[in-house]
Amino acid sequence: SAVISQKPSRDICQRGTSLTIQCQVDSQVTMMFWYRQQPGQSLTLIATANQGSEATYESGFVIDKFPISRPNLTFSTLTVSNMSPEDSSIYLCSVKLTGPSEQYFGPGTRLTVT
Amino acid sequence: AQKITQTQPGMFVQEKEAVTLDCTYDTSDQSYGLFWYKQPSSGEMIFLIYQGSYDEQNATEGRYSLNFQKARKSANLVISASQLGDSAMYFCAMRGLNTGGFKTIFGAGTRLFVKA
């Protein structure tokens, strides 16, 4: 299994500002993902965080808005840039281990943009 | 393209009774995995059960079982002997095991209410 922590757990930010969310895993993992969950909605994959190279973004998400870093196999950051109220969501870090069923999620970061 | 469909926005069940949460999927992958997660009001995603597309037996984990019907592309979750603590959001999810960058996609979710 994997233990994932995220910082901050929640934040209230003003529109136009940026917030960086950290994800720390207790073991080295190859595959790390960032998801967004808007209020009352399901989870949507933002990007796959690749170690040592640029993240792979899903349709509808761009690097300028959601820059991602992955400096090593245990850590990643997601920045939500130039925030608007529509960015109010839970942002979840997730990792996949070697077994097909092994996908774990962090506790999430609850972001409110005013 | 892959797709997960959960058609029940909300479900009610009496405590101690069984409940089935529906999930259908669509994929062109030959090898894939199906998941169910529970999300309580705290927001954490709790893994419940996994079914591989080539698994011959339906998966079971304690009070959870997955009714896998491959030809019908359905992967329903059965919760037996419901408890008040089962009240939560439930998500069905799928991931191609050899393609798609190992990305997991999620259904819209079903909110389960367990009545005392």
mmCIF file of C-alpha atoms in Angstrom:
data_model
loop_
_atom_site.group_PDB
_atom_site.id
_atom_site.type_symbol
_atom_site.label_atom_id
_atom_site.label_comp_id
_atom_site.label_asym_id
_atom_site.label_seq_id
_atom_site.Cartn_x
_atom_site.Cartn_y
_atom_site.Cartn_z
ATOM 1 C CA SER A 1 0.000 0.000 0.000
ATOM 2 C CA ALA A 2 0.956 3.665 -0.038
ATOM 3 C CA VAL A 3 0.388 6.479 2.384
ATOM 4 C CA ILE A 4 -0.201 9.806 0.704
ATOM 5 C CA SER A 5 -0.272 13.207 2.337
ATOM 6 C CA GLN A 6 -1.350 16.493 0.844
ATOM 7 C CA LYS A 7 -0.744 20.052 1.903
ATOM 8 C CA PRO A 8 -2.694 22.162 2.513
ATOM 9 C CA SER A 9 -5.780 20.192 3.497
ATOM 10 C CA ARG A 10 -7.956 23.186 2.679
ATOM 11 C CA ASP A 11 -7.580 26.827 1.738
ATOM 12 C CA ILE A 12 -9.651 29.855 0.906
ATOM 13 C CA CYS A 13 -8.084 32.027 -1.759
ATOM 14 C CA GLN A 14 -8.930 35.213 -3.562
ATOM 15 C CA ARG A 15 -9.537 35.236 -7.283
ATOM 16 C CA GLY A 16 -6.512 36.046 -9.385
ATOM 17 C CA THR A 17 -4.069 34.427 -6.989
ATOM 18 C CA SER A 18 -2.304 31.048 -7.262
ATOM 19 C CA LEU A 19 -2.083 28.102 -4.889
ATOM 20 C CA THR A 20 0.446 25.277 -4.902
ATOM 21 C CA ILE A 21 -0.660 21.904 -3.545
ATOM 22 C CA GLN A 22 1.920 19.396 -2.403
ATOM 23 C CA CYS A 23 1.652 15.616 -2.566
ATOM 24 C CA GLN A 24 4.055 13.386 -0.660
ATOM 25 C CA VAL A 25 4.120 9.585 -0.873
ATOM 26 C CA ASP A 26 5.805 7.293 1.644
ATOM 27 C CA SER A 27 7.401 5.146 -1.070
ATOM 28 C CA GLN A 28 8.753 5.553 -4.579
ATOM 29 C CA VAL A 29 6.026 5.335 -7.196
ATOM 30 C CA THR A 30 6.218 5.513 -10.941
ATOM 31 C CA MET A 31 2.734 6.726 -11.697
ATOM 32 C CA MET A 32 1.226 9.754 -10.007
ATOM 33 C CA PHE A 33 -1.904 11.576 -11.032
ATOM 34 C CA TRP A 34 -3.813 14.731 -10.155
ATOM 35 C CA TYR A 35 -7.620 14.751 -10.117
ATOM 36 C CA ARG A 36 -10.186 17.492 -9.651
ATOM 37 C CA GLN A 37 -13.583 17.006 -8.056
ATOM 38 C CA GLN A 38 -15.886 19.966 -8.485
ATOM 39 C CA PRO A 39 -18.732 20.346 -5.966
ATOM 40 C CA GLY A 40 -21.233 17.519 -6.288
ATOM 41 C CA GLN A 41 -19.372 16.035 -9.238
ATOM 42 C CA SER A 42 -17.234 13.029 -10.002
ATOM 43 C CA LEU A 43 -13.467 12.914 -10.288
ATOM 44 C CA THR A 44 -11.838 14.229 -13.435
ATOM 45 C CA LEU A 45 -8.228 13.507 -14.303
ATOM 46 C CA ILE A 46 -6.198 16.675 -14.736
ATOM 47 C CA ALA A 47 -2.834 15.181 -15.648
ATOM 48 C CA THR A 48 -0.297 12.453 -15.157
ATOM 49 C CA ALA A 49 2.747 13.760 -13.324
ATOM 50 C CA ASN A 50 5.888 12.393 -14.981
ATOM 51 C CA GLN A 51 9.150 12.285 -13.107
ATOM 52 C CA GLY A 52 11.826 14.270 -14.875
ATOM 53 C CA SER A 53 9.631 15.439 -17.729
ATOM 54 C CA GLU A 54 6.582 17.549 -18.463
ATOM 55 C CA ALA A 55 3.243 16.340 -17.194
ATOM 56 C CA THR A 56 0.739 14.793 -19.579
ATOM 57 C CA TYR A 57 -2.463 16.829 -19.517
ATOM 58 C CA GLU A 58 -5.969 15.656 -20.278
ATOM 59 C CA SER A 59 -8.262 17.427 -22.672
ATOM 60 C CA GLY A 60 -9.507 20.677 -21.184
ATOM 61 C CA PHE A 61 -6.518 21.185 -18.892
ATOM 62 C CA VAL A 62 -3.435 23.219 -19.819
ATOM 63 C CA ILE A 63 -0.030 23.676 -18.313
ATOM 64 C CA ASP A 64 -0.382 27.442 -17.954
ATOM 65 C CA LYS A 65 -3.389 27.007 -15.689
ATOM 66 C CA PHE A 66 -2.264 23.864 -13.828
ATOM 67 C CA PRO A 67 1.537 23.649 -13.834
ATOM 68 C CA ILE A 68 2.793 20.406 -12.294
ATOM 69 C CA SER A 69 6.197 19.477 -10.992
ATOM 70 C CA ARG A 70 7.526 15.992 -10.219
ATOM 71 C CA PRO A 71 11.125 16.331 -9.045
ATOM 72 C CA ASN A 72 11.402 12.771 -7.742
ATOM 73 C CA LEU A 73 9.456 9.537 -7.299
ATOM 74 C CA THR A 74 7.871 10.486 -3.978
ATOM 75 C CA PHE A 75 6.782 14.094 -4.461
ATOM 76 C CA SER A 76 4.708 16.269 -6.782
ATOM 77 C CA THR A 77 3.096 19.676 -6.770
ATOM 78 C CA LEU A 78 0.057 21.046 -8.575
ATOM 79 C CA THR A 79 -0.389 24.795 -8.919
ATOM 80 C CA VAL A 80 -3.775 26.302 -9.617
ATOM 81 C CA SER A 81 -2.980 29.604 -11.303
ATOM 82 C CA ASN A 82 -4.943 32.826 -11.674
ATOM 83 C CA MET A 83 -7.810 31.309 -9.744
ATOM 84 C CA SER A 84 -11.487 32.006 -10.322
ATOM 85 C CA PRO A 85 -14.507 30.798 -8.318
ATOM 86 C CA GLU A 86 -14.919 27.997 -10.889
ATOM 87 C CA ASP A 87 -11.675 26.503 -9.583
ATOM 88 C CA SER A 88 -13.320 25.804 -6.231
ATOM 89 C CA SER A 89 -12.936 22.033 -5.962
ATOM 90 C CA ILE A 90 -11.293 19.200 -4.149
ATOM 91 C CA TYR A 91 -7.919 18.389 -5.699
ATOM 92 C CA LEU A 92 -6.706 14.837 -5.162
ATOM 93 C CA CYS A 93 -3.326 13.291 -5.672
ATOM 94 C CA SER A 94 -3.328 9.616 -6.624
ATOM 95 C CA VAL A 95 -0.672 6.968 -7.146
ATOM 96 C CA LYS A 96 -0.707 3.637 -8.897
ATOM 97 C CA LEU A 97 1.488 0.833 -7.659
ATOM 98 C CA THR A 98 2.485 -2.308 -9.517
ATOM 99 C CA GLY A 99 -0.577 -4.433 -8.821
ATOM 100 C CA PRO A 100 -3.585 -3.852 -11.119
ATOM 101 C CA SER A 101 -5.881 -3.006 -8.226
ATOM 102 C CA GLU A 102 -3.443 -0.812 -6.369
ATOM 103 C CA GLN A 103 -4.462 2.785 -6.787
ATOM 104 C CA TYR A 104 -4.506 5.029 -3.768
ATOM 105 C CA PHE A 105 -5.682 8.567 -3.173
ATOM 106 C CA GLY A 106 -4.498 11.314 -0.926
ATOM 107 C CA PRO A 107 -6.918 12.976 1.500
ATOM 108 C CA GLY A 108 -7.536 15.834 -0.924
ATOM 109 C CA THR A 109 -7.176 19.604 -0.787
ATOM 110 C CA ARG A 110 -10.422 21.553 -0.504
ATOM 111 C CA LEU A 111 -10.011 24.829 -2.339
ATOM 112 C CA THR A 112 -12.507 27.663 -2.150
ATOM 113 C CA VAL A 113 -11.980 30.704 -4.348
ATOM 114 C CA THR A 114 -13.785 33.886 -3.392
ATOM 115 C CA ALA B 1 -13.050 5.712 -25.738
ATOM 116 C CA GLN B 2 -13.802 4.522 -22.255
ATOM 117 C CA LYS B 3 -16.973 5.424 -20.398
ATOM 118 C CA ILE B 4 -18.540 4.604 -17.042
ATOM 119 C CA THR B 5 -22.262 5.089 -16.440
ATOM 120 C CA GLN B 6 -23.972 5.168 -13.066
ATOM 121 C CA THR B 7 -27.664 5.839 -13.558
ATOM 122 C CA GLN B 8 -28.740 6.090 -9.921
ATOM 123 C CA PRO B 9 -28.023 9.566 -8.517
ATOM 124 C CA GLY B 10 -29.380 8.529 -5.116
ATOM 125 C CA MET B 11 -30.440 5.328 -3.387
ATOM 126 C CA PHE B 12 -32.151 4.615 -0.081
ATOM 127 C CA VAL B 13 -31.804 1.367 1.835
ATOM 128 C CA GLN B 14 -33.037 0.212 5.197
ATOM 129 C CA GLU B 15 -30.382 -0.668 7.732
ATOM 130 C CA LYS B 16 -29.442 -4.383 7.636
ATOM 131 C CA GLU B 17 -30.842 -4.851 4.132
ATOM 132 C CA ALA B 18 -28.838 -5.437 0.964
ATOM 133 C CA VAL B 19 -28.509 -2.857 -1.796
ATOM 134 C CA THR B 20 -27.230 -2.971 -5.375
ATOM 135 C CA LEU B 21 -25.543 0.008 -6.992
ATOM 136 C CA ASP B 22 -25.523 -0.131 -10.768
ATOM 137 C CA CYS B 23 -22.562 0.462 -13.052
ATOM 138 C CA THR B 24 -22.178 -0.114 -16.775
ATOM 139 C CA TYR B 25 -19.076 0.546 -18.790
ATOM 140 C CA ASP B 26 -17.809 0.786 -22.308
ATOM 141 C CA THR B 27 -14.289 0.119 -23.492
ATOM 142 C CA SER B 28 -12.412 -1.215 -26.474
ATOM 143 C CA ASP B 29 -9.649 -2.597 -24.258
ATOM 144 C CA GLN B 30 -9.418 -6.359 -23.959
ATOM 145 C CA SER B 31 -7.834 -6.174 -20.524
ATOM 146 C CA TYR B 32 -9.209 -3.791 -17.947
ATOM 147 C CA GLY B 33 -9.972 -3.404 -14.286
ATOM 148 C CA LEU B 34 -13.130 -2.254 -12.579
ATOM 149 C CA PHE B 35 -13.165 -0.551 -9.204
ATOM 150 C CA TRP B 36 -15.577 0.723 -6.635
ATOM 151 C CA TYR B 37 -14.658 3.533 -4.263
ATOM 152 C CA LYS B 38 -16.538 4.993 -1.310
ATOM 153 C CA GLN B 39 -16.353 8.695 -0.570
ATOM 154 C CA PRO B 40 -17.776 9.757 2.805
ATOM 155 C CA SER B 41 -18.483 13.380 3.597
ATOM 156 C CA SER B 42 -14.865 13.811 4.695
ATOM 157 C CA GLY B 43 -13.881 13.595 1.028
ATOM 158 C CA GLU B 44 -11.371 10.784 1.149
ATOM 159 C CA MET B 45 -11.556 8.094 -1.510
ATOM 160 C CA ILE B 46 -11.737 4.624 0.047
ATOM 161 C CA PHE B 47 -11.017 1.637 -2.184
ATOM 162 C CA LEU B 48 -13.668 -1.064 -1.776
ATOM 163 C CA ILE B 49 -13.287 -3.768 -4.387
ATOM 164 C CA TYR B 50 -11.592 -4.654 -7.669
ATOM 165 C CA GLN B 51 -12.533 -6.929 -10.574
ATOM 166 C CA GLY B 52 -10.213 -7.789 -13.424
ATOM 167 C CA SER B 53 -11.758 -8.379 -16.817
ATOM 168 C CA TYR B 54 -10.243 -11.855 -17.006
ATOM 169 C CA ASP B 55 -11.196 -12.875 -13.489
ATOM 170 C CA GLU B 56 -13.612 -15.779 -13.694
ATOM 171 C CA GLN B 57 -15.082 -15.334 -10.252
ATOM 172 C CA ASN B 58 -16.911 -12.287 -8.972
ATOM 173 C CA ALA B 59 -14.851 -10.320 -6.487
ATOM 174 C CA THR B 60 -15.876 -10.216 -2.842
ATOM 175 C CA GLU B 61 -14.496 -8.189 0.066
ATOM 176 C CA GLY B 62 -16.365 -8.683 3.300
ATOM 177 C CA ARG B 63 -19.844 -7.196 2.891
ATOM 178 C CA TYR B 64 -19.023 -5.982 -0.616
ATOM 179 C CA SER B 65 -19.369 -8.074 -3.739
ATOM 180 C CA LEU B 66 -19.095 -7.126 -7.369
ATOM 181 C CA ASN B 67 -21.638 -8.652 -9.748
ATOM 182 C CA PHE B 68 -19.584 -8.755 -12.947
ATOM 183 C CA GLN B 69 -21.413 -9.526 -16.175
ATOM 184 C CA LYS B 70 -18.873 -9.098 -18.936
ATOM 185 C CA ALA B 71 -21.200 -9.655 -21.873
ATOM 186 C CA ARG B 72 -23.555 -7.001 -20.561
ATOM 187 C CA LYS B 73 -20.639 -4.747 -19.578
ATOM 188 C CA SER B 74 -21.970 -4.278 -16.093
ATOM 189 C CA ALA B 75 -20.167 -4.244 -12.758
ATOM 190 C CA ASN B 76 -22.742 -3.716 -10.043
ATOM 191 C CA LEU B 77 -21.748 -3.338 -6.400
ATOM 192 C CA VAL B 78 -23.745 -5.293 -3.848
ATOM 193 C CA ILE B 79 -23.556 -4.229 -0.213
ATOM 194 C CA SER B 80 -25.016 -6.772 2.165
ATOM 195 C CA ALA B 81 -26.370 -6.008 5.632
ATOM 196 C CA SER B 82 -26.203 -2.225 5.211
ATOM 197 C CA GLN B 83 -24.952 -0.164 8.104
ATOM 198 C CA LEU B 84 -25.520 3.507 8.917
ATOM 199 C CA GLY B 85 -21.836 4.114 8.232
ATOM 200 C CA ASP B 86 -22.351 3.000 4.637
ATOM 201 C CA SER B 87 -24.098 6.302 3.895
ATOM 202 C CA ALA B 88 -21.740 7.933 1.416
ATOM 203 C CA MET B 89 -21.051 8.578 -2.244
ATOM 204 C CA TYR B 90 -20.029 5.524 -4.275
ATOM 205 C CA PHE B 91 -18.034 5.715 -7.487
ATOM 206 C CA CYS B 92 -17.532 3.042 -10.104
ATOM 207 C CA ALA B 93 -14.269 3.351 -12.012
ATOM 208 C CA MET B 94 -12.361 1.624 -14.788
ATOM 209 C CA ARG B 95 -8.811 1.467 -16.043
ATOM 210 C CA GLY B 96 -7.318 -0.173 -19.097
ATOM 211 C CA LEU B 97 -4.562 -2.495 -17.894
ATOM 212 C CA ASN B 98 -2.398 -2.313 -20.973
ATOM 213 C CA THR B 99 -3.383 0.882 -22.715
ATOM 214 C CA GLY B 100 -4.515 4.416 -22.014
ATOM 215 C CA GLY B 101 -1.573 5.336 -19.852
ATOM 216 C CA PHE B 102 -3.107 3.466 -16.943
ATOM 217 C CA LYS B 103 -5.549 6.294 -16.382
ATOM 218 C CA THR B 104 -8.610 5.609 -14.259
ATOM 219 C CA ILE B 105 -11.942 7.120 -15.238
ATOM 220 C CA PHE B 106 -14.876 7.511 -12.883
ATOM 221 C CA GLY B 107 -18.642 7.398 -13.151
ATOM 222 C CA ALA B 108 -20.905 10.170 -11.894
ATOM 223 C CA GLY B 109 -21.462 8.412 -8.597
ATOM 224 C CA THR B 110 -24.415 7.211 -6.536
ATOM 225 C CA ARG B 111 -25.243 8.692 -3.161
ATOM 226 C CA LEU B 112 -26.399 5.997 -0.760
ATOM 227 C CA PHE B 113 -28.575 6.820 2.237
ATOM 228 C CA VAL B 114 -28.970 4.138 4.900
ATOM 229 C CA LYS B 115 -32.085 4.560 7.036
ATOM 230 C CA ALA B 116 -32.274 3.400 10.653
#
